[in-house]
PDB file of C-alpha atoms in Angstrom:
ATOM      1  CA  UNK A 798      26.304  22.808 -37.035  1.00  0.00           C
ATOM      2  CA  UNK A 799      28.764  20.160 -38.138  1.00  0.00           C
ATOM      3  CA  UNK A 800      30.527  17.968 -35.633  1.00  0.00           C
ATOM      4  CA  UNK A 801      34.045  19.070 -36.609  1.00  0.00           C
ATOM      5  CA  UNK A 802      33.106  22.728 -36.221  1.00  0.00           C
ATOM      6  CA  UNK A 803      31.655  22.084 -32.754  1.00  0.00           C
ATOM      7  CA  UNK A 804      34.799  20.171 -31.765  1.00  0.00           C
ATOM      8  CA  UNK A 805      36.936  23.084 -32.932  1.00  0.00           C
ATOM      9  CA  UNK A 806      34.815  25.500 -30.899  1.00  0.00           C
ATOM     10  CA  UNK A 807      35.037  23.188 -27.897  1.00  0.00           C
ATOM     11  CA  UNK A 808      38.833  23.066 -28.124  1.00  0.00           C
ATOM     12  CA  UNK A 809      39.131  26.842 -28.344  1.00  0.00           C
ATOM     13  CA  UNK A 810      36.363  28.007 -26.028  1.00  0.00           C
ATOM     14  CA  UNK A 811      35.466  25.293 -23.495  1.00  0.00           C
ATOM     15  CA  UNK A 812      37.606  26.887 -20.749  1.00  0.00           C
ATOM     16  CA  UNK A 813      35.947  30.275 -21.273  1.00  0.00           C
ATOM     17  CA  UNK A 814      32.482  28.696 -21.229  1.00  0.00           C
ATOM     18  CA  UNK A 815      33.373  26.844 -18.021  1.00  0.00           C
ATOM     19  CA  UNK A 816      34.671  29.988 -16.301  1.00  0.00           C
ATOM     20  CA  UNK A 817      31.573  31.947 -17.277  1.00  0.00           C
ATOM     21  CA  UNK A 818      29.266  29.169 -16.078  1.00  0.00           C
ATOM     22  CA  UNK A 819      31.202  28.811 -12.836  1.00  0.00           C
ATOM     23  CA  UNK A 820      31.065  32.553 -12.172  1.00  0.00           C
ATOM     24  CA  UNK A 821      27.316  32.463 -12.760  1.00  0.00           C
ATOM     25  CA  UNK A 822      26.507  29.306 -10.763  1.00  0.00           C
ATOM     26  CA  UNK A 823      29.357  29.132  -8.227  1.00  0.00           C
ATOM     27  CA  UNK A 824      29.288  25.341  -8.482  1.00  0.00           C
ATOM     28  CA  UNK A 825      31.944  23.308 -10.243  1.00  0.00           C
ATOM     29  CA  UNK A 826      29.733  20.353 -11.142  1.00  0.00           C
ATOM     30  CA  UNK A 827      26.915  22.492 -12.505  1.00  0.00           C
ATOM     31  CA  UNK A 828      29.436  24.500 -14.532  1.00  0.00           C
ATOM     32  CA  UNK A 829      30.771  21.288 -16.085  1.00  0.00           C
ATOM     33  CA  UNK A 830      27.216  20.264 -16.956  1.00  0.00           C
ATOM     34  CA  UNK A 831      26.622  23.641 -18.582  1.00  0.00           C
ATOM     35  CA  UNK A 832      29.734  23.257 -20.760  1.00  0.00           C
ATOM     36  CA  UNK A 833      28.351  19.981 -22.069  1.00  0.00           C
ATOM     37  CA  UNK A 834      24.891  21.473 -22.553  1.00  0.00           C
ATOM     38  CA  UNK A 835      26.227  24.443 -24.546  1.00  0.00           C
ATOM     39  CA  UNK A 836      28.130  22.300 -27.015  1.00  0.00           C
ATOM     40  CA  UNK A 837      25.303  19.762 -27.285  1.00  0.00           C
ATOM     41  CA  UNK A 838      22.955  22.591 -28.212  1.00  0.00           C
ATOM     42  CA  UNK A 839      25.380  23.616 -30.936  1.00  0.00           C
ATOM     43  CA  UNK A 840      25.374  20.065 -32.284  1.00  0.00           C
ATOM     44  CA  UNK A 841      21.587  19.838 -32.258  1.00  0.00           C
ATOM     45  CA  UNK A 842      20.827  23.155 -33.924  1.00  0.00           C
ATOM     46  CA  UNK A 843      22.023  24.528 -37.190  1.00  0.00           C
ATOM     47  CA  UNK A 844      23.746  27.739 -36.131  1.00  0.00           C
ATOM     48  CA  UNK A 845      26.090  29.704 -38.293  1.00  0.00           C
ATOM     49  CA  UNK A 846      28.622  31.677 -36.278  1.00  0.00           C
ATOM     50  CA  UNK A 847      30.976  34.299 -37.600  1.00  0.00           C
ATOM     51  CA  UNK A 848      34.520  33.796 -36.394  1.00  0.00           C
ATOM     52  CA  UNK A 849      34.712  37.283 -34.868  1.00  0.00           C
ATOM     53  CA  UNK A 850      31.543  36.768 -32.801  1.00  0.00           C
ATOM     54  CA  UNK A 851      32.171  33.255 -31.477  1.00  0.00           C
ATOM     55  CA  UNK A 852      32.897  34.466 -27.935  1.00  0.00           C
ATOM     56  CA  UNK A 853      29.736  36.546 -27.691  1.00  0.00           C
ATOM     57  CA  UNK A 854      27.561  33.828 -29.186  1.00  0.00           C
ATOM     58  CA  UNK A 855      28.898  31.157 -26.815  1.00  0.00           C
ATOM     59  CA  UNK A 856      28.570  33.531 -23.868  1.00  0.00           C
ATOM     60  CA  UNK A 857      24.905  34.141 -24.698  1.00  0.00           C
ATOM     61  CA  UNK A 858      24.195  30.404 -24.933  1.00  0.00           C
ATOM     62  CA  UNK A 859      26.090  29.796 -21.679  1.00  0.00           C
ATOM     63  CA  UNK A 860      24.156  32.466 -19.798  1.00  0.00           C
ATOM     64  CA  UNK A 861      20.840  31.117 -21.111  1.00  0.00           C
ATOM     65  CA  UNK A 862      21.773  27.587 -20.034  1.00  0.00           C
ATOM     66  CA  UNK A 863      22.751  28.855 -16.579  1.00  0.00           C
ATOM     67  CA  UNK A 864      19.460  30.712 -16.236  1.00  0.00           C
ATOM     68  CA  UNK A 865      17.559  27.587 -17.291  1.00  0.00           C
ATOM     69  CA  UNK A 866      19.378  25.523 -14.673  1.00  0.00           C
ATOM     70  CA  UNK A 867      18.765  28.069 -11.924  1.00  0.00           C
ATOM     71  CA  UNK A 868      15.103  28.315 -12.868  1.00  0.00           C
ATOM     72  CA  UNK A 869      14.788  24.541 -12.842  1.00  0.00           C
ATOM     73  CA  UNK A 870      16.418  24.235  -9.404  1.00  0.00           C
ATOM     74  CA  UNK A 871      14.614  27.202  -7.878  1.00  0.00           C
ATOM     75  CA  UNK A 872      12.130  25.040  -5.965  1.00  0.00           C
ATOM     76  CA  UNK A 873      14.811  22.936  -4.295  1.00  0.00           C
ATOM     77  CA  UNK A 874      16.027  23.840  -0.842  1.00  0.00           C
ATOM     78  CA  UNK A 875      19.656  23.519   0.112  1.00  0.00           C
ATOM     79  CA  UNK A 876      20.543  23.070   3.754  1.00  0.00           C
ATOM     80  CA  UNK A 877      24.107  23.704   4.948  1.00  0.00           C
ATOM     81  CA  UNK A 878      25.708  20.574   6.382  1.00  0.00           C
ATOM     82  CA  UNK A 879      26.252  22.403   9.682  1.00  0.00           C
ATOM     83  CA  UNK A 880      22.472  22.548  10.175  1.00  0.00           C
ATOM     84  CA  UNK A 881      21.782  18.881   9.482  1.00  0.00           C
ATOM     85  CA  UNK A 882      20.762  16.757  12.460  1.00  0.00           C
ATOM     86  CA  UNK A 883      22.369  13.363  12.744  1.00  0.00           C
ATOM     87  CA  UNK A 884      19.539  10.832  12.779  1.00  0.00           C
ATOM     88  CA  UNK A 885      19.209   8.383  15.632  1.00  0.00           C
ATOM     89  CA  UNK A 886      18.890   4.651  15.186  1.00  0.00           C
ATOM     90  CA  UNK A 887      15.107   4.861  15.685  1.00  0.00           C
ATOM     91  CA  UNK A 888      14.881   7.352  12.813  1.00  0.00           C
ATOM     92  CA  UNK A 889      16.438   4.754  10.507  1.00  0.00           C
ATOM     93  CA  UNK A 890      14.005   2.087  11.703  1.00  0.00           C
ATOM     94  CA  UNK A 891      11.071   4.383  10.911  1.00  0.00           C
ATOM     95  CA  UNK A 892      12.489   5.137   7.464  1.00  0.00           C
ATOM     96  CA  UNK A 893      13.053   1.444   6.817  1.00  0.00           C
ATOM     97  CA  UNK A 894       9.416   0.676   7.625  1.00  0.00           C
ATOM     98  CA  UNK A 895       8.259   3.470   5.307  1.00  0.00           C
ATOM     99  CA  UNK A 896      10.539   2.269   2.496  1.00  0.00           C
ATOM    100  CA  UNK A 897       9.204  -1.292   2.817  1.00  0.00           C
ATOM    101  CA  UNK A 898       5.652   0.051   2.632  1.00  0.00           C
ATOM    102  CA  UNK A 899       6.540   2.157  -0.427  1.00  0.00           C
ATOM    103  CA  UNK A 900       7.988  -0.870  -2.181  1.00  0.00           C
ATOM    104  CA  UNK A 901       4.696  -2.718  -1.696  1.00  0.00           C
ATOM    105  CA  UNK A 902       2.534  -0.165  -3.494  1.00  0.00           C
ATOM    106  CA  UNK A 903       2.230   0.021  -7.282  1.00  0.00           C
ATOM    107  CA  UNK A 904       5.021   1.867  -9.145  1.00  0.00           C
ATOM    108  CA  UNK A 905       2.699   4.580 -10.517  1.00  0.00           C
ATOM    109  CA  UNK A 906       1.737   5.462  -6.935  1.00  0.00           C
ATOM    110  CA  UNK A 907       5.247   5.075  -5.549  1.00  0.00           C
ATOM    111  CA  UNK A 908       6.673   7.618  -8.002  1.00  0.00           C
ATOM    112  CA  UNK A 909       4.245  10.398  -7.064  1.00  0.00           C
ATOM    113  CA  UNK A 910       4.979   9.888  -3.346  1.00  0.00           C
ATOM    114  CA  UNK A 911       8.696   9.962  -4.051  1.00  0.00           C
ATOM    115  CA  UNK A 912       8.565  13.070  -6.240  1.00  0.00           C
ATOM    116  CA  UNK A 913       6.345  14.947  -3.797  1.00  0.00           C
ATOM    117  CA  UNK A 914       7.806  14.065  -0.401  1.00  0.00           C
ATOM    118  CA  UNK A 915      11.430  13.240  -1.152  1.00  0.00           C
ATOM    119  CA  UNK A 916      12.310  15.445  -4.126  1.00  0.00           C
ATOM    120  CA  UNK A 917       9.905  18.284  -3.394  1.00  0.00           C
ATOM    121  CA  UNK A 918       8.091  18.710  -6.704  1.00  0.00           C
ATOM    122  CA  UNK A 919       4.696  20.393  -6.815  1.00  0.00           C
ATOM    123  CA  UNK A 920       1.790  18.526  -8.455  1.00  0.00           C
ATOM    124  CA  UNK A 921       1.936  20.810 -11.509  1.00  0.00           C
ATOM    125  CA  UNK A 922       5.612  19.954 -12.019  1.00  0.00           C
ATOM    126  CA  UNK A 923       4.955  16.253 -11.520  1.00  0.00           C
ATOM    127  CA  UNK A 924       2.199  16.417 -14.145  1.00  0.00           C
ATOM    128  CA  UNK A 925       4.712  17.651 -16.731  1.00  0.00           C
ATOM    129  CA  UNK A 926       7.326  15.069 -15.745  1.00  0.00           C
ATOM    130  CA  UNK A 927       4.895  12.149 -15.749  1.00  0.00           C
ATOM    131  CA  UNK A 928       2.906  13.446 -18.741  1.00  0.00           C
ATOM    132  CA  UNK A 929      -0.350  13.414 -16.784  1.00  0.00           C
ATOM    133  CA  UNK A 930      -2.938  16.008 -15.933  1.00  0.00           C
ATOM    134  CA  UNK A 931      -2.762  17.675 -12.531  1.00  0.00           C
ATOM    135  CA  UNK A 932      -5.969  15.912 -11.538  1.00  0.00           C
ATOM    136  CA  UNK A 933      -4.373  12.597 -12.546  1.00  0.00           C
ATOM    137  CA  UNK A 934      -1.415  13.326 -10.277  1.00  0.00           C
ATOM    138  CA  UNK A 935      -3.770  14.300  -7.440  1.00  0.00           C
ATOM    139  CA  UNK A 936      -5.728  11.084  -7.859  1.00  0.00           C
ATOM    140  CA  UNK A 937      -2.545   9.008  -7.776  1.00  0.00           C
ATOM    141  CA  UNK A 938      -1.437  10.867  -4.628  1.00  0.00           C
ATOM    142  CA  UNK A 939      -4.794  10.128  -2.976  1.00  0.00           C
ATOM    143  CA  UNK A 940      -4.652   6.446  -3.890  1.00  0.00           C
ATOM    144  CA  UNK A 941      -1.010   6.157  -2.814  1.00  0.00           C
ATOM    145  CA  UNK A 942      -1.729   7.771   0.558  1.00  0.00           C
ATOM    146  CA  UNK A 943      -4.709   5.456   1.055  1.00  0.00           C
ATOM    147  CA  UNK A 944      -2.544   2.383   0.358  1.00  0.00           C
ATOM    148  CA  UNK A 945       0.228   3.615   2.638  1.00  0.00           C
ATOM    149  CA  UNK A 946      -2.273   4.299   5.388  1.00  0.00           C
ATOM    150  CA  UNK A 947      -3.430   0.687   5.153  1.00  0.00           C
ATOM    151  CA  UNK A 948       0.123  -0.676   5.167  1.00  0.00           C
ATOM    152  CA  UNK A 949       1.569   1.559   7.887  1.00  0.00           C
ATOM    153  CA  UNK A 950      -1.487   2.067  10.026  1.00  0.00           C
ATOM    154  CA  UNK A 951      -3.253   5.364  10.672  1.00  0.00           C
ATOM    155  CA  UNK A 952      -0.903   6.638  13.396  1.00  0.00           C
ATOM    156  CA  UNK A 953       2.394   5.793  11.660  1.00  0.00           C
ATOM    157  CA  UNK A 954       1.112   7.261   8.398  1.00  0.00           C
ATOM    158  CA  UNK A 955       0.124  10.540  10.068  1.00  0.00           C
ATOM    159  CA  UNK A 956       3.538  10.835  11.754  1.00  0.00           C
ATOM    160  CA  UNK A 957       5.397  10.234   8.499  1.00  0.00           C
ATOM    161  CA  UNK A 958       3.335  12.030   5.871  1.00  0.00           C
ATOM    162  CA  UNK A 959       1.317  14.758   7.552  1.00  0.00           C
TER     163      UNK A 959
END
């Protein structure tokens, strides 16, 4: 689709796309991202839309984008702020020691530890992201844990990662 046509559609329908995305996701920031995604998809693909069916076509794309986002974020856990414990000073010291140890290991090992423990990805998801096999991700996890165990010591490693 041509750029001018997409800009015209954006001017006429961006508010409707936003409202639909917001009603689906109940999150203002995600809805704004969906608006951008919808119109970027129109720019990338060669769609021909009849003027009388613009609303329905954009609604279908919006709903599909919302479903994709929800599917992508399904594995993430959200904790209400009321349930979050305020960490003590010793918690920060422990985290600082772990972060220093992480910075000492090789980047290919650091990334798998980060994606697994901090972001919450499963090895199969990490394999797709890193363009590796699952066994390659598992091997990097094993090597990273071994290096961290050496840097942190057996006891500190077990407290932090097991």
